[in-house]
mmCIF file of C-alpha atoms in Angstrom:
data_model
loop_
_atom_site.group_PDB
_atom_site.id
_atom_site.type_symbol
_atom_site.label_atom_id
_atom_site.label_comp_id
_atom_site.label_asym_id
_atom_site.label_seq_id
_atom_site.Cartn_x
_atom_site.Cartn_y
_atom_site.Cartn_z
ATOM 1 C CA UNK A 998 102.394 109.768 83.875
ATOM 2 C CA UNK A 999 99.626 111.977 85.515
ATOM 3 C CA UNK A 1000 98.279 109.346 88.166
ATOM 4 C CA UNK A 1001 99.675 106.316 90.034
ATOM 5 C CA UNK A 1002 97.194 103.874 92.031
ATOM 6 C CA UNK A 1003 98.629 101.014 94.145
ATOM 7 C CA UNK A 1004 96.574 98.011 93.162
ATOM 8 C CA UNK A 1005 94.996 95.698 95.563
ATOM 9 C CA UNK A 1006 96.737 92.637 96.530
ATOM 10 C CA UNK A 1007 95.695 90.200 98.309
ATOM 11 C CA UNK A 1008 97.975 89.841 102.356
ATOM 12 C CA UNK A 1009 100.074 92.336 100.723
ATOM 13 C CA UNK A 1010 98.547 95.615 100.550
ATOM 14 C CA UNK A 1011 97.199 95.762 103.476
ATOM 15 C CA UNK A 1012 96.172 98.686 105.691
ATOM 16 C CA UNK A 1013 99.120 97.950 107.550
ATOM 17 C CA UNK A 1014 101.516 98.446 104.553
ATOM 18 C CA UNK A 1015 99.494 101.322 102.769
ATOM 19 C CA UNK A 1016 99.746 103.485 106.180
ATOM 20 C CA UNK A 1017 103.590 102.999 106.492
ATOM 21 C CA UNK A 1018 103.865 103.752 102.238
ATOM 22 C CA UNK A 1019 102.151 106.806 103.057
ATOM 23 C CA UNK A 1020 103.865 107.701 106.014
ATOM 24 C CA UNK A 1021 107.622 107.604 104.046
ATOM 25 C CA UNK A 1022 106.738 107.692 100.460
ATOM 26 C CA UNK A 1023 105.494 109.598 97.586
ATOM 27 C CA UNK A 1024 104.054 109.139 94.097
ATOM 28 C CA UNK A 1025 100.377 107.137 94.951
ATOM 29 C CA UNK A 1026 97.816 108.757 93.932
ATOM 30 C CA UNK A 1027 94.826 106.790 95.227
ATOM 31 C CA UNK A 1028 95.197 102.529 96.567
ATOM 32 C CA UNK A 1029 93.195 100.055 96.693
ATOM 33 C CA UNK A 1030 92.276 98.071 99.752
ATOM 34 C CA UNK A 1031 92.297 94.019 98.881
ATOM 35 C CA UNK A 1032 88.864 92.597 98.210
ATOM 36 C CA UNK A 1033 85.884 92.394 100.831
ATOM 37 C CA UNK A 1034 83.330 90.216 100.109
ATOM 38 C CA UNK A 1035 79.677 90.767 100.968
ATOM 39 C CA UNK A 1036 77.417 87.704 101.228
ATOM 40 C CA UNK A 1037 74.176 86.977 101.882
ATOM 41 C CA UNK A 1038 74.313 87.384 106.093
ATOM 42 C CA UNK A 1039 74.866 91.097 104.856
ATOM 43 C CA UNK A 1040 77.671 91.301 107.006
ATOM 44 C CA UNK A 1041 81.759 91.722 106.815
ATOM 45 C CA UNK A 1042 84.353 89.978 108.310
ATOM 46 C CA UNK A 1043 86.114 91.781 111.366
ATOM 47 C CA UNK A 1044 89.417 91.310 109.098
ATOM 48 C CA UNK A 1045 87.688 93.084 106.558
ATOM 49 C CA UNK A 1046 86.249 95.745 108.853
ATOM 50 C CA UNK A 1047 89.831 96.426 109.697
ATOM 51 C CA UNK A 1048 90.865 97.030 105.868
ATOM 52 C CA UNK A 1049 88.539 100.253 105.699
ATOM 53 C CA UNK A 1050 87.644 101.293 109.178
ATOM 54 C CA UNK A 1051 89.929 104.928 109.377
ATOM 55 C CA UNK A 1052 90.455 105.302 105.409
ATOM 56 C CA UNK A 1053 94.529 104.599 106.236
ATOM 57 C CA UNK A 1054 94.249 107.640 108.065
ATOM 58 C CA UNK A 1055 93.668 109.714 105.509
ATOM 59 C CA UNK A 1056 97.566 109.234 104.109
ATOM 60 C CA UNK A 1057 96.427 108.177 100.766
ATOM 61 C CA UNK A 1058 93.304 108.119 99.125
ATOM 62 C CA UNK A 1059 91.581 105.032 99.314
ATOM 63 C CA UNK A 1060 89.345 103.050 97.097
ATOM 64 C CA UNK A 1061 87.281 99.690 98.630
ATOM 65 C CA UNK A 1062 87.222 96.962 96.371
ATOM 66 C CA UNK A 1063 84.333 94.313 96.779
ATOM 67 C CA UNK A 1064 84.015 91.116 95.032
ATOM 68 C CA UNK A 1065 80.900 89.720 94.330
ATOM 69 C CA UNK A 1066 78.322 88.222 91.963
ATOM 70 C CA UNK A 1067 75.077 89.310 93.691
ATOM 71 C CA UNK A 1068 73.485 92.844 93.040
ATOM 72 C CA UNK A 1069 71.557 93.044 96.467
ATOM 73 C CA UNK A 1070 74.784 91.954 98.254
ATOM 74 C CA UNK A 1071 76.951 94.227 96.467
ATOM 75 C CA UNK A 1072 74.291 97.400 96.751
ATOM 76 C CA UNK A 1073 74.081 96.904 100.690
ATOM 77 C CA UNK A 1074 78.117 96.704 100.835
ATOM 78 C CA UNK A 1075 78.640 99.700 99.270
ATOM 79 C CA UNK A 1076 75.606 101.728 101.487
ATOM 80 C CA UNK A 1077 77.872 100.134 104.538
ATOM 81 C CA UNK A 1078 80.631 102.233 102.501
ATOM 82 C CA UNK A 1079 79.415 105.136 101.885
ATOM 83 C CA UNK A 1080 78.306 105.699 105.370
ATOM 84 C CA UNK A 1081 81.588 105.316 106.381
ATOM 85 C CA UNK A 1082 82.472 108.402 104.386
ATOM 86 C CA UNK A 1083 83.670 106.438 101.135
ATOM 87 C CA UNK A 1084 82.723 108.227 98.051
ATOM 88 C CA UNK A 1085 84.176 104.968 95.775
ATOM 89 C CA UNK A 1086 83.805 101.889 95.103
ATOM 90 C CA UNK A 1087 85.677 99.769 93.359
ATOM 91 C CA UNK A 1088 84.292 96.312 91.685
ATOM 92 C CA UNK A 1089 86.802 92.966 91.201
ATOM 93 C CA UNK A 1090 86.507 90.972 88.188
ATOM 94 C CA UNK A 1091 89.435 90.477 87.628
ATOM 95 C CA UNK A 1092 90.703 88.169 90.401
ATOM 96 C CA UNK A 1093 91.799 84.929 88.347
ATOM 97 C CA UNK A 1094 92.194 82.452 91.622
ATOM 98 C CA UNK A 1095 90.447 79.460 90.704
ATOM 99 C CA UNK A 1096 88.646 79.357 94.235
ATOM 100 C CA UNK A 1097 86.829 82.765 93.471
ATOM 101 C CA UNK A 1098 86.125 81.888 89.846
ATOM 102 C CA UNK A 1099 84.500 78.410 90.929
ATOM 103 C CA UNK A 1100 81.688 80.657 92.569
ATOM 104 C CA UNK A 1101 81.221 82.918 89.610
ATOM 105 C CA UNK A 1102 83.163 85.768 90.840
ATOM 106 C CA UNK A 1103 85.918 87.763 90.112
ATOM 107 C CA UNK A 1104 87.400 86.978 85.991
ATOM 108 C CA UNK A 1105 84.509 84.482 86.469
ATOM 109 C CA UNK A 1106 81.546 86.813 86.579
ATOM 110 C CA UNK A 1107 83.318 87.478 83.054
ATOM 111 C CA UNK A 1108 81.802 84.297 81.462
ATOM 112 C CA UNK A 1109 78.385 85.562 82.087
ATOM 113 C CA UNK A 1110 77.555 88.720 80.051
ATOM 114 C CA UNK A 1111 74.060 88.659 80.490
ATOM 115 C CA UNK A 1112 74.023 88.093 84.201
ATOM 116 C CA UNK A 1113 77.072 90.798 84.425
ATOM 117 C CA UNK A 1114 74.909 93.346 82.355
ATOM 118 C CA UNK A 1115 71.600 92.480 84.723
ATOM 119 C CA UNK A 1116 73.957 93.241 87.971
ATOM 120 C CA UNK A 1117 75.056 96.648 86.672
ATOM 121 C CA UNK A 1118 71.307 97.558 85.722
ATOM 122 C CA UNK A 1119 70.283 96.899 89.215
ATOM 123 C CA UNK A 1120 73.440 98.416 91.015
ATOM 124 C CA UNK A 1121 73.360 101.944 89.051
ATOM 125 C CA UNK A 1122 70.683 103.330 90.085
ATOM 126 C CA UNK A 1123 71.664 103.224 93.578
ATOM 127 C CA UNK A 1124 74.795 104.278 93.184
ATOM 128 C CA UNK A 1125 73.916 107.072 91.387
ATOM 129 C CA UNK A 1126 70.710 108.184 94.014
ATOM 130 C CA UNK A 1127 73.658 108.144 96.459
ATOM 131 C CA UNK A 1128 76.346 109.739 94.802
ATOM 132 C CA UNK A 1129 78.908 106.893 94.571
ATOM 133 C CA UNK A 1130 81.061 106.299 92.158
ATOM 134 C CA UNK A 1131 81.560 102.865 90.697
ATOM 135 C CA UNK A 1132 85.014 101.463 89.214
ATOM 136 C CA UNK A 1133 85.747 98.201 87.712
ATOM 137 C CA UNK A 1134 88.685 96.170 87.662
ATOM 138 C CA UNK A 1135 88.824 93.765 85.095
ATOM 139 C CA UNK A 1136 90.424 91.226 82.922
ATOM 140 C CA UNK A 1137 89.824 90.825 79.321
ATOM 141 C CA UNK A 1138 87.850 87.598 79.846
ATOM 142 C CA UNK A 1139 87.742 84.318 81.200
ATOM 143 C CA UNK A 1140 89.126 81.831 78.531
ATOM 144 C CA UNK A 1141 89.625 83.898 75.538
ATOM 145 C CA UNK A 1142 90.809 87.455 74.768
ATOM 146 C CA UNK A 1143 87.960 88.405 72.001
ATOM 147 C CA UNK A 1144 85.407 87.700 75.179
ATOM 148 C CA UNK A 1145 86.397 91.020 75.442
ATOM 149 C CA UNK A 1146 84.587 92.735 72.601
ATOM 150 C CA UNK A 1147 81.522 91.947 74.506
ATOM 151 C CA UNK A 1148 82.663 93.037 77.728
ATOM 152 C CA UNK A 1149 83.531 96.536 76.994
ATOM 153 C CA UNK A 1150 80.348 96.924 75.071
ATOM 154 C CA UNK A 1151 78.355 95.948 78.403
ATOM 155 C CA UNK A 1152 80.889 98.464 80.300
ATOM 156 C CA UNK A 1153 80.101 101.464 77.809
ATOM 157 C CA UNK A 1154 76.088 101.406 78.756
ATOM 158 C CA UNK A 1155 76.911 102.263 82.209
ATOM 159 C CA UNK A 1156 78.695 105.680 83.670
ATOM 160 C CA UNK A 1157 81.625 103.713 85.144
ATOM 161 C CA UNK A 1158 84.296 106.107 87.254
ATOM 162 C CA UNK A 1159 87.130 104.289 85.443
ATOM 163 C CA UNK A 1160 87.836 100.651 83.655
ATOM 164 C CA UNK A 1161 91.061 99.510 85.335
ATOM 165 C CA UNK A 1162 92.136 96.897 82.490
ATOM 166 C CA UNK A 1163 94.640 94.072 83.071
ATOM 167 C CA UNK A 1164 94.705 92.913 79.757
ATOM 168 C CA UNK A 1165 95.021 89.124 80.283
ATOM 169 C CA UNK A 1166 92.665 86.446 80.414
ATOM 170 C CA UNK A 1167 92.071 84.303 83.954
ATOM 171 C CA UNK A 1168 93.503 81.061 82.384
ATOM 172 C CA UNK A 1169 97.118 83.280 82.104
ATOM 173 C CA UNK A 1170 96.646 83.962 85.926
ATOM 174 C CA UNK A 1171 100.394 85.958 85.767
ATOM 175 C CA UNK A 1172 102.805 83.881 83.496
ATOM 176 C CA UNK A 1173 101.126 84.766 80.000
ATOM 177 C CA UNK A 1174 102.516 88.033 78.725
ATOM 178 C CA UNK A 1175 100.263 90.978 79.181
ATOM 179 C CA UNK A 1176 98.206 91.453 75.501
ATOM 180 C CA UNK A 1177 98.743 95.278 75.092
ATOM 181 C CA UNK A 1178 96.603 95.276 72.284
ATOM 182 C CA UNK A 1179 93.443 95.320 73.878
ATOM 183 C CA UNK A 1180 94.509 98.070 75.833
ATOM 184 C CA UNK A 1181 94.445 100.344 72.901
ATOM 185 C CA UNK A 1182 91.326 98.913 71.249
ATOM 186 C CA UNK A 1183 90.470 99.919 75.320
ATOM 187 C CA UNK A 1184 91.400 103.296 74.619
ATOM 188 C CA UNK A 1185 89.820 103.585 71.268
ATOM 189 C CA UNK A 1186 86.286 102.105 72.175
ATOM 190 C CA UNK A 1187 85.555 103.110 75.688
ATOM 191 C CA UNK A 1188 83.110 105.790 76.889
ATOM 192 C CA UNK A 1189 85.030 105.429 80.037
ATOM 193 C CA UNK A 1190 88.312 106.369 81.033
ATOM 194 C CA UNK A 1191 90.341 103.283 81.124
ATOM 195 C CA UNK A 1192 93.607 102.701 83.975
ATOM 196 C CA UNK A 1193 96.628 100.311 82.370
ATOM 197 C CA UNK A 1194 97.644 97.690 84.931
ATOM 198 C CA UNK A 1195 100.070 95.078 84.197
ATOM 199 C CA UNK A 1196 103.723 94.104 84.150
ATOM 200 C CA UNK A 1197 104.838 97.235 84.508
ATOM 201 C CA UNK A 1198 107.812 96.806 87.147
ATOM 202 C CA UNK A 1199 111.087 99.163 86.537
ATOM 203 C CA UNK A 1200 111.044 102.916 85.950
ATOM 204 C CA UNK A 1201 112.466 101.557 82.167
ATOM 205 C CA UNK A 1202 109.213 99.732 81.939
ATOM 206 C CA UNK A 1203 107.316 102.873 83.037
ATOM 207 C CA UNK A 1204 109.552 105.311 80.536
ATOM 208 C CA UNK A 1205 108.787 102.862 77.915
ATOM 209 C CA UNK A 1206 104.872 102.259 78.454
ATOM 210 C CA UNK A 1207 104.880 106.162 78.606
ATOM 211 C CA UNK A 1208 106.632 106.943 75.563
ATOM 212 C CA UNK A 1209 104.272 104.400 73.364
ATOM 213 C CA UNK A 1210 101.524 105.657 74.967
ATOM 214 C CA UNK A 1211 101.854 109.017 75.717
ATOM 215 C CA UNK A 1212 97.670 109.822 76.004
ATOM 216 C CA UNK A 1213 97.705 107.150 78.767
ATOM 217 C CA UNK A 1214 97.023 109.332 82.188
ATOM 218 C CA UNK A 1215 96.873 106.575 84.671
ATOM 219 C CA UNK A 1216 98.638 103.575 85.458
ATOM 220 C CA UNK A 1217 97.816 101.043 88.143
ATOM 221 C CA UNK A 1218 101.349 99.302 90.013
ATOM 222 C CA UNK A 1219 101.237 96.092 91.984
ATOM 223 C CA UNK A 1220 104.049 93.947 92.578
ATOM 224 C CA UNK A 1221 106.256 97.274 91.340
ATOM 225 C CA UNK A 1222 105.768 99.060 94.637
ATOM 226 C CA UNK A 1223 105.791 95.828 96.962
ATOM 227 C CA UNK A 1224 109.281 95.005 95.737
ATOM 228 C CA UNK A 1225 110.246 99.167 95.303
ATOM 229 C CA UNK A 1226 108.159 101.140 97.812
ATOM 230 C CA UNK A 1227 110.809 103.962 96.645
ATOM 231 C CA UNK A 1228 110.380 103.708 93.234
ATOM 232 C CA UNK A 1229 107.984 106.686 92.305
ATOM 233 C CA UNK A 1230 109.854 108.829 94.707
ATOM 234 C CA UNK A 1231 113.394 108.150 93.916
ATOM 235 C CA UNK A 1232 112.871 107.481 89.812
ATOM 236 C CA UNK A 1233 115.115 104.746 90.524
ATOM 237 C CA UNK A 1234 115.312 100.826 90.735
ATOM 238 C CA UNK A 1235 117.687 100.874 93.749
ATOM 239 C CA UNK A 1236 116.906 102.758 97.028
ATOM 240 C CA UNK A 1237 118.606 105.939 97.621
ATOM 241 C CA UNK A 1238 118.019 106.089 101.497
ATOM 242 C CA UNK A 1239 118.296 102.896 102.478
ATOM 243 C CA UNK A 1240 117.914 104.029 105.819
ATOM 244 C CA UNK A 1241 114.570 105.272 105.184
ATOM 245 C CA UNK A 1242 113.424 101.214 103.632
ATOM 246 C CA UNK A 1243 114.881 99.870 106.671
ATOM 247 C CA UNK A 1244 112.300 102.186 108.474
ATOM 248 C CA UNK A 1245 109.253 101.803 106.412
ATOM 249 C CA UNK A 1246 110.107 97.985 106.188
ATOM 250 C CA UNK A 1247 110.386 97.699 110.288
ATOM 251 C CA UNK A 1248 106.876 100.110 110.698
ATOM 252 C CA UNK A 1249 105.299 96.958 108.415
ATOM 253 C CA UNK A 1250 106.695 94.553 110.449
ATOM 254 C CA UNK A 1251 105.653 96.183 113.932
ATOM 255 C CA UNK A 1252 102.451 96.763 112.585
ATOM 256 C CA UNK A 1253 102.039 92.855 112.441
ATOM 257 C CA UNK A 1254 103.284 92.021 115.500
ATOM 258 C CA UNK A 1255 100.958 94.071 116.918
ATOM 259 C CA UNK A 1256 97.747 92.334 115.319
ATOM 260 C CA UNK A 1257 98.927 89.222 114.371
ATOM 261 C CA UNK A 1258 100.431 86.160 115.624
ATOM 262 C CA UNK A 1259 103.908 85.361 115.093
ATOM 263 C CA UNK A 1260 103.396 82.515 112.256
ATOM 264 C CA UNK A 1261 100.711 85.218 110.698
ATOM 265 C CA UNK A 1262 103.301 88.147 110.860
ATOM 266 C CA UNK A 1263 106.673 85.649 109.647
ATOM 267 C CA UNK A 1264 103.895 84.599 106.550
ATOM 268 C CA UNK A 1265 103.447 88.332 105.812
ATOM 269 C CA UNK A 1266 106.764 89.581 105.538
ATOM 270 C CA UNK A 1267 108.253 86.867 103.617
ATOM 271 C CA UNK A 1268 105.875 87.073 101.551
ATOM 272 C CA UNK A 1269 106.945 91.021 100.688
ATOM 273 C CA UNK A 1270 110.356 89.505 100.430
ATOM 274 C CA UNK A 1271 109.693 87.113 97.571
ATOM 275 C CA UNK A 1272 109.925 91.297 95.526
ATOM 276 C CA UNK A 1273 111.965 93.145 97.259
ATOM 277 C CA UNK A 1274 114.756 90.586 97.635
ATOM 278 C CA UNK A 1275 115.026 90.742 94.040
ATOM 279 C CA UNK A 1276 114.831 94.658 93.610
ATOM 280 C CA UNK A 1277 117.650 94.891 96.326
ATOM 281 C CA UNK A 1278 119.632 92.450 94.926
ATOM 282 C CA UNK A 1279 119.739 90.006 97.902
ATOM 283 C CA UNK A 1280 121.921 87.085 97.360
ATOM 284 C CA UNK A 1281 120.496 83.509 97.427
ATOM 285 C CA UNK A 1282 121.782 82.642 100.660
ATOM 286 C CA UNK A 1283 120.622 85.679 102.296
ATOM 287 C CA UNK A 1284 117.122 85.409 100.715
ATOM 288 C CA UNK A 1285 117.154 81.695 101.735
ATOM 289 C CA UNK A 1286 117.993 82.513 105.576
ATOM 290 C CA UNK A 1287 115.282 85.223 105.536
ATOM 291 C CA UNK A 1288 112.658 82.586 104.084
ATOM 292 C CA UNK A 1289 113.785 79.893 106.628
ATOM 293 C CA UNK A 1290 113.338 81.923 109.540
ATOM 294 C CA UNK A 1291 111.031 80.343 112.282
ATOM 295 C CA UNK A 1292 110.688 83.100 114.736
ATOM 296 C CA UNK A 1293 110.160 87.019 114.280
ATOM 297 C CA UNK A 1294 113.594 87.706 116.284
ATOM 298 C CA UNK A 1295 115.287 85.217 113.821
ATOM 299 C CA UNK A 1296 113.980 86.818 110.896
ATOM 300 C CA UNK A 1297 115.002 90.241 112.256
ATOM 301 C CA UNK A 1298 118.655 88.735 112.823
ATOM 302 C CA UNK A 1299 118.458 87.588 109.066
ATOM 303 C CA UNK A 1300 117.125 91.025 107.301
ATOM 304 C CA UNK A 1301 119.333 93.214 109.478
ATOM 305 C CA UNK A 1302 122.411 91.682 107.317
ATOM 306 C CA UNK A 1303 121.029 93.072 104.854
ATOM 307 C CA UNK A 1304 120.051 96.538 106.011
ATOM 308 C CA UNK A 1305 123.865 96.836 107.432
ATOM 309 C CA UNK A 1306 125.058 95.940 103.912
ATOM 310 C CA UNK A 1307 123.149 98.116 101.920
#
């Protein structure tokens, strides 16, 4: 595979974790920060200011995502963007949480063509006059996989960057499996180069996604790198430097404590657990005691068993 992209996720991939992945590992080609969301005050959160404020440092190179269904809101975002030195930007429709949907955002924007074609006729022009490129994330519809047909004909009137595809609907949120199909009527139909993201979670399932599709250039990982930070650099399922997890794990976790509150920082690390407790083959009761932990030196008790027994 010629490029790798961390995908955005949502209290996981935070700037946080993408400086410490950058710091001790290899293999990303470009990240995505989690969405920001411009509304009508014109104005982001200080949490969000946070996500793009020193581009990670320049460790990896970074990619804003917004989420939005208004053009003016969205056009003023990315001008706040591109001051900042940010010569991307990255558009979310394909969040499937059924809070973001209700307000016709995210895989909801999805089940309005017309309005979806109207944003991108407003939004090109600026981002062209500026210079910015403009990439989509997307789903293959809202309720119904052939919603798709129309989609990608909307996409192909427009110079998008790239069309990252997840090819599931937003009713299959994550448990339907990923329909791979549409990924190669993706490849067949686009005028734009099209990212595969999806399910893809062992270096078998990358050596198998690469050998059916060998004219794929870029994949997008999620969940992959959360739970195996290593895996890109290693070509392996289990850490060979355990040592050097341990490390990048404990950078994550200080970078918490140092913004967060405890509760906040516990939420955030157990929550990168729930994958890499399964990658590293952590027994139940170990996971368990990790999950149950009520205070930051308690977890740290909990996960050093399982550093000193790797």
């Amino acid at each position: 595979m010629k490029r790798i992209y961390l995908a955005p996720m949502e209290g996981l991939t935070t700037r946080i974790f993408r400086q410490a992945f950058g710091k001790y590992y290899d293999g990303v080609d470009k990240c995505f920060t989690p969405f920001l969301s411009p509304n009508q005050n014109m104005s982001f959160q200080k949490r969000e200011m946070d996500e793009v404020c020193d581009k990670d440092r320049n460790t990896i190179e970074t990619v804003p995502q917004l989420i939005c269904c208004n053009a003016d809101h969205f056009i003023w975002a990315a001008g706040v963007l591109a001051e900042m030195g940010y010569s991307e930007v990255n558009f979310n429709l394909g969040c499937p949480s059924g809070t973001v949907v209700a307000k016709k955002k995210g895989s909801g924007f999805l089940s309005f063509p017309d309005e979806l074609d109207a944003f991108f006729d407003k939004v090109f022009p600026y981002m062209e006059q500026h210079h910015l490129r403009l990439s989509v994330k997307t789903r293959l519809g809202r309720y119904d996989e052939s919603e798709f047909e129309r989609i990608l004909g909307i996409y192909n009137q427009y110079p998008i960057y790239e069309v990252i595809l997840h090819p599931r609907v937003q009713k299959d949120f994550y448990r339907e499996p990923v329909k791979r199909k549409w990924f190669e009527y993706a490849s067949e139909n686009s005028k734009n180069p099209i990212v595969y993201n999806g399910d893809l979670f062992t270096t078998g399932d990358i050596a198998s996604f690469e050998t059916e599709y060998p004219e794929a250039e870029t994949v997008m990982l999620g969940r992959a790198l959360i739970g195996r930070p290593y895996l890109l650099e290693d070509n392996s399922d289990t850490p060979k430097d355990i040592a050097k997890l341990r490390l990048f794990h404990n950078e994550v976790l200080d970078g918490y404590r140092a913004k967060c509150d405890e509760f906040s920082t516990l939420c955030k690390m157990k929550e990168m657990w729930e994958h890499m407790a399964p990658a590293l083959m952590v027994t139940d009761s170990d996971y368990k005691k990790i999950r149950k932990s009520k205070t930051v030196s308690e977890y740290m008790m909990n996960t050093e068993r399982i550093w000193n027994n790797g």
